[in-house]
Amino acid sequence: MIQVDNISKAFNSVTVLEGISVTLEKGKTNLIIGRSGSGKTVLTKCIVGLHEVDRGAIFFDNRDFVSMNFKARKEIRREIGMMFQGGALFDSLTVEENVSFPLNMFTDMTAPEKLERTNFCLKRVNLENANRLYPAELSGGMKKRVAIARAIVMNPKYLFCDEPNSGLDPITALLIDDLISEITHEFEITTVINTHDMNSVMEIGEKVVFIHEGRKGWEGTNEEILDSDNKDLNDFVFASNFAKKIKALTRSEDQPPAR
Amino acid sequence: MNFFSIFGRYVILLSRVFAKPEKSKIYFRQIVLEIENLGLNSIGIVILISIFIGAVITLQTRYNLESSWIPLYLIGLTARDTILLEFSSTMVGLILADKVGSNIASEIGHMRITEQIDALEMMGINSASYLILPKIIAAIFFNPFLTLISMGVGIFGGWVAAVTTGALASSDYIYGIQYLFIPYYITYALVKTVVYAFIITSVPAFYGYYVQGGALEVGRSSTRGVVYSSILILLADLVITQLMLA
């Protein structure tokens, strides 16, 4: 479980996050949603320590991350798997070398053990027989799956995914969403997904946090979103005419027939 | 950003670069790769430039010493000392600052904008040390060899030019390059090379590491890395010369 307690962050006197508190639950897919520029990526980067917060605290299973020194933070980071928006795969390494990179760095496993673990993770993301390929030879969806495999290779307690299905077609995006959801439940990981994709929200959003203009605008589950009266949330969720029509249709079906 | 701010960030980066490595075996492998990338792959250009510059120095010296009072073997001596004292260390240093420096700044800058450096940090790896330290060690280790190669090839280029153009006899040139030879000049050149190797790798790496934005900014950081490392090489040349030869 990750507890974010009243954090704020500004860049050059421009406030990006203001007083955000949220609990990200273990074994669930926690989604941080919001418009582009709302501050959700900054929030994610603050939680994992890639940005320093100006105020507030962050607890990883009751361990105060903000006040830790660099060495202690490194230990926590080894419990975190992160999938970046573009994959952030190392260009000069093959798929196999990318996935086994953390194993080479932090474990004393033998070469066959590392290969077995790497192949297990690649198989888990449905990416077999791609070991020798380089990132430049992979499609967008394959890159995301390699990034997930690399993120889970060290058995992380926490998994962060930054816009995991951006730039993907709807079917591949759905596959990636399902994969992350399955891995979360299978390994009891605290998963945090940063997205503005409403399909992801409705498919796998067990807990949803809506960020609006740097503040927490709403918090709940994917099922509660449709019934929310929060104006900012509704403007975001039902931005398109198509979505508005669906909402109107849903509400009219819920109304008792007129007598 | 003012000078002190940039210098402060550079020092902070260096303090991270020289932190204890996570796993020495991995770093050793990286050093070997960087020796190939930064050192072995530069041998060709060093040989090519050295042979031409050696030839040009010899011919220019010959045409500037049109006096019957001056013995011809002094042309060989002048070519040798120019190559040993300045060309093979400083000129090659500037060429490597261009070739290797732009390579380092753009590689690390690209890794920054594609979040590969963030990925390393997220794994709990000291990205500054992992990416930059092997490059610095590889250059400090291998660049002296490049300088020695340049010295040999440059002097040979002078001989080829002297003989093929008839500017002076082979025996005069060979006598000249042996005349009043001071081995300390080689030590002086190698000391400069080591300092330049540090500048050539650490300065462009600094500009690449802190790049923000996209491809345009990576290009700019690469240019800055090359320009500032070239200026620092010339400044270091002045200081080392004053310290070692004055």
XYZ file of C-alpha atoms in Angstrom:
505
model
C 0.000 0.000 0.000
C 1.207 3.503 -0.804
C -0.040 6.502 1.152
C 0.365 9.951 -0.327
C -0.156 12.599 2.324
C -0.823 16.214 1.351
C 1.953 16.575 -1.222
C 2.636 19.734 -3.215
C 5.060 20.434 -6.014
C 5.946 23.578 -7.962
C 8.355 24.223 -10.834
C 9.811 27.735 -11.030
C 6.989 29.135 -8.852
C 4.315 27.445 -11.012
C 2.316 25.132 -8.749
C 1.724 21.792 -10.448
C 0.421 19.742 -7.498
C -1.402 21.171 -4.496
C -2.248 19.239 -1.321
C -2.876 15.804 -2.816
C -3.662 12.956 -0.427
C -4.541 9.487 -1.621
C -4.138 5.852 -0.627
C -3.088 3.441 -3.387
C -4.201 -0.018 -2.422
C -2.338 -3.308 -2.470
C -3.378 -5.956 -4.998
C -5.458 -3.474 -6.942
C -5.060 -1.485 -10.129
C -5.045 2.119 -8.977
C -5.596 4.557 -11.825
C -4.560 8.193 -11.792
C -6.555 9.976 -14.464
C -6.835 13.539 -15.673
C -6.433 15.786 -18.662
C -3.045 16.335 -20.296
C -1.139 18.827 -18.153
C -3.292 18.183 -15.090
C -0.261 16.977 -13.114
C -0.745 13.218 -13.091
C 2.703 12.406 -14.513
C 4.314 14.786 -12.009
C 2.329 13.078 -9.237
C 3.578 9.661 -10.345
C 7.163 10.908 -10.608
C 6.886 12.479 -7.143
C 5.650 9.208 -5.673
C 8.597 7.255 -7.077
C 11.082 10.002 -6.189
C 12.041 11.150 -9.681
C 10.810 14.587 -8.563
C 11.304 15.865 -5.006
C 8.089 17.040 -3.339
C 8.027 20.542 -1.841
C 5.694 19.528 0.970
C 3.962 16.411 2.279
C 4.879 12.770 2.823
C 4.779 9.475 0.930
C 4.701 6.099 2.685
C 5.512 2.776 1.036
C 3.974 0.249 3.464
C 4.471 2.740 6.305
C 8.069 3.559 5.304
C 8.512 7.317 4.968
C 10.004 7.706 1.473
C 10.394 11.505 1.451
C 12.630 11.728 4.513
C 14.812 8.756 3.493
C 18.417 9.221 2.413
C 19.607 8.283 -1.081
C 20.796 4.817 -0.044
C 17.536 3.880 1.685
C 15.579 5.130 -1.294
C 17.581 2.897 -3.593
C 16.428 -0.096 -1.544
C 12.777 0.937 -1.952
C 13.287 1.518 -5.647
C 14.425 -2.054 -6.037
C 10.934 -3.025 -4.921
C 9.409 -0.856 -7.631
C 8.882 -1.838 -11.245
C 8.190 1.017 -13.607
C 6.927 1.021 -17.130
C 7.555 4.319 -18.879
C 5.336 5.833 -21.527
C 7.690 5.086 -24.423
C 8.987 1.884 -22.862
C 12.402 3.425 -22.057
C 14.102 0.269 -23.308
C 17.869 0.487 -23.648
C 18.509 0.865 -27.381
C 21.852 -0.904 -27.387
C 20.534 -4.034 -25.668
C 18.400 -6.878 -27.026
C 15.002 -7.727 -25.580
C 16.565 -10.469 -23.463
C 19.338 -8.166 -22.213
C 16.815 -5.438 -21.405
C 14.662 -7.768 -19.321
C 17.592 -9.432 -17.574
C 19.329 -6.081 -16.893
C 18.064 -5.701 -13.284
C 18.943 -9.362 -12.606
C 22.515 -8.769 -13.805
C 22.769 -5.658 -11.673
C 21.266 -6.804 -8.410
C 21.272 -10.574 -8.141
C 23.859 -13.315 -7.920
C 21.806 -15.678 -10.048
C 23.655 -17.954 -12.467
C 23.315 -17.386 -16.210
C 20.823 -20.280 -16.688
C 18.737 -19.020 -13.746
C 18.653 -15.525 -15.198
C 17.688 -16.851 -18.609
C 14.912 -18.941 -17.080
C 13.524 -15.951 -15.162
C 13.791 -13.704 -18.228
C 12.015 -16.226 -20.423
C 9.315 -16.667 -17.775
C 8.625 -12.917 -17.756
C 8.661 -12.694 -21.539
C 6.292 -15.629 -21.753
C 4.069 -13.966 -19.149
C 3.667 -10.953 -21.437
C 3.070 -13.226 -24.429
C 6.358 -12.351 -26.057
C 8.250 -15.483 -26.879
C 10.964 -15.872 -29.534
C 11.802 -12.166 -29.440
C 14.874 -12.506 -27.207
C 17.395 -11.514 -29.859
C 15.505 -8.523 -31.256
C 16.541 -4.930 -30.550
C 14.019 -2.267 -29.425
C 14.197 -0.603 -32.858
C 12.849 -3.826 -34.389
C 9.775 -3.954 -32.133
C 6.270 -2.557 -32.643
C 4.788 -0.135 -30.081
C 2.788 -2.885 -28.379
C 5.789 -5.211 -28.219
C 7.901 -2.466 -26.648
C 5.269 -1.955 -23.952
C 5.187 -5.677 -23.250
C 8.987 -5.853 -22.982
C 8.826 -2.882 -20.617
C 6.271 -4.731 -18.472
C 8.443 -7.856 -18.495
C 11.423 -5.785 -17.339
C 9.309 -4.099 -14.685
C 8.195 -7.411 -13.149
C 11.432 -9.379 -13.505
C 12.564 -8.525 -9.949
C 9.184 -9.484 -8.421
C 8.290 -5.903 -7.477
C 5.903 -4.998 -4.677
C 4.850 -1.876 -6.546
C 4.275 -1.440 -10.267
C 3.984 1.981 -11.890
C 2.800 2.358 -15.473
C 2.898 5.724 -17.214
C 0.253 5.813 -19.963
C 0.690 2.114 -20.802
C -1.572 2.135 -23.846
C -0.853 5.513 -25.388
C -0.231 5.241 -29.109
C -1.676 1.748 -29.327
C -4.680 0.527 -31.295
C -7.781 -0.296 -29.172
C -7.287 -4.062 -29.317
C -3.606 -3.965 -28.320
C -4.439 -1.378 -25.643
C -7.018 -3.758 -24.218
C -4.480 -6.601 -24.207
C -1.985 -4.436 -22.314
C -4.666 -3.396 -19.792
C -5.689 -7.007 -19.224
C -2.058 -8.046 -18.848
C -1.357 -5.410 -16.199
C -4.559 -6.323 -14.347
C -3.724 -10.047 -14.420
C -0.158 -9.453 -13.195
C -1.441 -7.185 -10.401
C -3.779 -9.854 -9.042
C -1.465 -12.779 -9.703
C 1.484 -11.289 -7.790
C -0.504 -9.110 -5.307
C 1.236 -5.956 -6.524
C 0.256 -2.387 -5.717
C -0.190 -1.139 -9.259
C -0.450 2.537 -10.140
C -1.428 3.433 -13.688
C -1.265 6.918 -15.033
C -3.681 7.304 -17.932
C -6.262 9.428 -19.676
C -7.718 6.505 -21.555
C -11.331 5.975 -20.490
C -11.386 2.414 -21.816
C -8.658 1.546 -19.316
C -10.609 3.247 -16.546
C -13.754 1.280 -17.263
C -11.936 -2.021 -17.853
C -9.469 -2.216 -14.978
C -9.939 0.835 -12.727
C -10.507 -0.777 -9.339
C -9.554 2.496 -7.743
C -9.620 5.748 -9.680
C -8.126 9.089 -8.644
C -9.041 12.077 -10.800
C -6.512 14.929 -10.859
C -7.798 18.295 -11.990
C -5.550 21.368 -12.255
C -3.050 19.913 -9.808
C -5.590 18.959 -7.142
C -7.444 15.759 -6.368
C -10.806 16.272 -8.040
C -12.452 12.964 -7.257
C -11.733 9.459 -5.930
C -13.715 6.240 -6.305
C -14.123 3.101 -8.416
C -14.785 2.738 -12.127
C -18.387 1.796 -11.393
C -18.968 4.971 -9.391
C -17.638 7.244 -12.142
C -20.761 7.003 -14.282
C -23.002 8.113 -11.420
C -20.784 10.906 -10.157
C -22.111 14.467 -10.137
C -18.631 15.974 -10.061
C -18.703 18.492 -12.918
C -14.979 18.435 -13.694
C -14.971 14.645 -13.730
C -18.044 14.524 -15.979
C -16.489 17.064 -18.342
C -13.428 14.832 -18.588
C -15.138 11.441 -18.769
C -17.921 12.495 -21.104
C -15.923 14.885 -23.238
C -17.070 13.509 -26.593
C -20.612 13.763 -27.962
C -20.629 9.992 -28.292
C -19.912 9.567 -24.571
C -22.548 12.177 -23.688
C -25.158 10.296 -25.700
C -24.246 7.035 -23.957
C -24.599 8.703 -20.555
C -27.961 10.170 -21.502
C -29.080 6.760 -22.739
C -27.876 5.052 -19.558
C -29.691 7.556 -17.357
C -32.930 7.287 -19.340
C -32.808 3.474 -18.938
C -32.411 3.929 -15.179
C -35.498 6.164 -14.936
C -38.775 4.411 -14.066
C -41.176 4.451 -17.052
C -43.714 7.311 -16.964
C -47.238 6.335 -16.097
C 22.088 29.799 -15.815
C 25.259 31.499 -14.613
C 28.776 30.089 -14.524
C 28.717 29.180 -10.813
C 25.414 27.364 -11.136
C 26.681 25.320 -14.104
C 29.980 24.594 -12.379
C 28.136 23.542 -9.210
C 25.954 21.119 -11.140
C 29.042 19.756 -12.908
C 30.759 19.109 -9.556
C 27.635 17.461 -8.137
C 27.409 15.247 -11.211
C 31.070 14.266 -10.835
C 30.514 13.393 -7.175
C 27.810 10.977 -8.324
C 29.973 9.660 -11.177
C 32.772 8.692 -8.798
C 30.485 7.025 -6.240
C 31.049 3.337 -5.502
C 29.765 1.239 -8.443
C 26.839 -1.130 -7.859
C 28.522 -4.120 -9.453
C 32.156 -3.897 -10.545
C 31.859 -6.757 -13.054
C 29.172 -4.932 -15.039
C 31.210 -1.725 -14.976
C 34.299 -3.550 -16.209
C 32.311 -4.892 -19.150
C 31.102 -1.362 -19.886
C 34.682 -0.044 -19.802
C 35.734 -2.642 -22.389
C 32.812 -1.639 -24.622
C 33.686 2.041 -24.270
C 37.345 1.380 -25.115
C 36.112 -0.084 -28.376
C 33.538 2.663 -28.948
C 35.590 5.710 -27.975
C 39.127 4.478 -28.492
C 39.516 1.749 -31.111
C 36.936 3.374 -33.379
C 38.985 6.597 -33.320
C 42.254 5.042 -34.496
C 41.384 5.488 -38.181
C 40.682 9.212 -37.994
C 43.734 9.813 -35.774
C 46.022 8.043 -38.265
C 44.530 9.860 -41.241
C 44.785 13.315 -39.728
C 48.217 12.711 -38.199
C 49.791 11.595 -41.456
C 48.521 14.672 -43.321
C 49.398 17.139 -40.572
C 52.884 15.610 -40.212
C 53.374 16.048 -43.946
C 52.082 19.631 -43.931
C 54.248 20.641 -40.957
C 57.348 19.294 -42.732
C 56.593 21.031 -46.015
C 55.681 24.357 -44.392
C 58.836 24.304 -42.284
C 60.905 23.577 -45.383
C 59.436 26.511 -47.316
C 59.917 28.858 -44.362
C 63.563 27.962 -43.875
C 64.932 29.012 -47.264
C 68.387 29.897 -45.984
C 71.708 28.278 -46.688
C 72.764 29.123 -43.111
C 70.204 26.779 -41.591
C 70.989 23.037 -41.743
C 68.190 21.017 -43.374
C 68.027 18.453 -40.585
C 66.437 21.200 -38.441
C 63.275 20.675 -40.509
C 63.015 17.143 -39.130
C 63.694 18.445 -35.619
C 61.013 21.143 -35.957
C 58.453 18.699 -37.332
C 59.215 16.233 -34.521
C 58.938 18.798 -31.719
C 55.777 20.352 -33.149
C 54.156 16.934 -33.346
C 55.344 15.808 -29.899
C 54.681 19.057 -28.039
C 51.438 20.237 -29.514
C 49.901 18.424 -32.419
C 49.581 14.847 -31.150
C 48.170 15.890 -27.804
C 46.224 19.124 -28.343
C 45.181 18.855 -31.987
C 44.174 15.216 -31.596
C 42.447 16.203 -28.340
C 40.387 18.793 -30.188
C 39.519 16.331 -32.935
C 38.458 13.748 -30.360
C 36.455 16.392 -28.489
C 34.524 16.813 -31.705
C 34.106 13.139 -32.596
C 33.847 11.531 -29.158
C 32.288 14.532 -27.365
C 29.356 14.872 -29.754
C 28.854 11.112 -29.621
C 28.725 11.108 -25.795
C 26.470 14.171 -25.457
C 23.973 12.933 -28.033
C 23.940 9.366 -26.675
C 23.327 10.421 -23.074
C 20.974 13.230 -24.134
C 18.896 10.770 -26.151
C 18.776 8.450 -23.146
C 17.575 11.371 -21.022
C 14.707 12.444 -23.301
C 13.559 8.863 -23.889
C 13.447 8.278 -20.102
C 16.138 5.575 -20.217
C 18.058 7.452 -17.501
C 14.879 7.617 -15.384
C 14.492 3.879 -15.930
C 18.016 3.292 -14.579
C 17.304 5.486 -11.555
C 14.039 3.648 -10.930
C 15.917 0.357 -10.828
C 18.055 1.827 -8.052
C 21.099 2.289 -10.301
C 23.329 5.347 -10.046
C 22.787 6.387 -13.675
C 25.524 9.036 -13.651
C 28.126 6.527 -12.544
C 26.877 3.718 -14.769
C 26.793 5.853 -17.919
C 29.697 8.254 -17.458
C 32.388 6.549 -15.343
C 33.194 3.808 -17.900
C 33.576 6.475 -20.606
C 35.982 8.533 -18.484
C 38.084 5.499 -17.525
C 38.126 4.172 -21.103
C 39.283 7.526 -22.507
C 41.906 8.091 -19.817
C 43.233 4.589 -20.434
C 43.166 4.571 -24.239
C 43.770 8.158 -25.366
C 47.486 8.037 -24.458
C 47.809 5.174 -26.963
C 46.080 7.330 -29.580
C 48.563 10.108 -28.851
C 51.530 7.738 -29.209
C 50.093 6.419 -32.475
C 49.601 9.985 -33.665
C 53.211 10.866 -32.814
C 54.611 7.926 -34.760
C 52.319 8.351 -37.743
C 52.761 12.153 -37.834
C 56.556 11.878 -37.945
C 56.259 9.180 -40.590
C 53.927 11.447 -42.615
C 56.579 14.160 -42.477
C 59.190 11.749 -43.807
C 56.902 10.625 -46.644
C 56.274 14.253 -47.627
C 59.959 15.144 -47.428
C 61.051 12.221 -49.583
C 58.243 12.242 -52.165
C 58.395 16.000 -52.810
C 62.178 16.208 -52.623
C 61.915 18.901 -49.950
C 64.842 17.348 -48.132
C 66.797 14.114 -48.142
C 65.614 11.140 -46.119
C 68.926 11.107 -44.199
C 68.517 14.779 -43.187
C 64.992 14.174 -41.935
C 65.925 11.048 -39.989
C 68.954 12.783 -38.466
C 66.733 15.742 -37.542
C 64.080 13.689 -35.752
C 66.834 12.056 -33.648
C 68.755 15.268 -32.952
C 68.471 16.681 -29.402
C 65.573 14.408 -28.578
C 64.070 15.165 -25.145
C 62.009 12.214 -23.813
C 60.326 14.536 -21.306
C 58.308 15.979 -24.202
C 56.495 12.652 -24.486
C 55.722 12.675 -20.771
C 54.421 16.233 -21.127
C 52.209 15.246 -24.085
C 50.829 12.200 -22.274
C 49.983 14.225 -19.153
C 48.062 16.650 -21.353
C 46.306 13.749 -23.081
C 45.064 12.338 -19.784
C 43.669 15.726 -18.718
C 42.055 16.197 -22.138
C 40.543 12.703 -21.959
C 38.796 13.675 -18.734
C 37.502 16.915 -20.280
C 36.435 15.278 -23.559
C 34.280 12.726 -21.731
C 32.980 14.530 -18.639
C 31.961 17.881 -20.175
C 29.813 16.529 -23.062
C 28.403 13.898 -20.670
C 27.357 16.726 -18.341
C 25.527 18.560 -21.134
C 23.872 15.355 -22.313
C 22.882 14.247 -18.830
C 20.992 17.427 -17.990
C 19.309 17.989 -21.350
C 15.602 18.801 -21.276
C 13.218 18.771 -24.217
C 13.485 16.943 -27.509
C 15.783 16.241 -30.426
C 16.543 19.938 -30.939
C 17.813 20.307 -27.366
C 19.883 17.129 -27.696
C 21.543 18.664 -30.759
C 22.188 21.901 -28.889
C 23.604 20.081 -25.880
C 25.904 18.160 -28.191
C 27.156 21.418 -29.723
C 27.641 22.985 -26.280
C 29.517 19.916 -25.077
C 31.919 20.079 -28.015
C 32.429 23.864 -27.812
C 33.038 23.993 -24.055
C 35.262 20.927 -23.995
C 37.339 22.457 -26.834
C 37.717 25.727 -24.922
C 38.656 23.842 -21.753
C 41.239 21.808 -23.669
C 42.950 24.998 -24.841
C 42.800 26.447 -21.337
C 44.253 23.247 -19.873
C 46.968 23.337 -22.561
C 47.989 26.785 -21.379
C 48.017 25.831 -17.704
C 49.852 22.525 -18.153
C 52.422 24.100 -20.456
C 53.108 26.792 -17.873
C 53.385 24.181 -15.125
C 55.518 21.641 -16.983
C 57.637 23.583 -19.457
C 58.089 27.071 -18.074
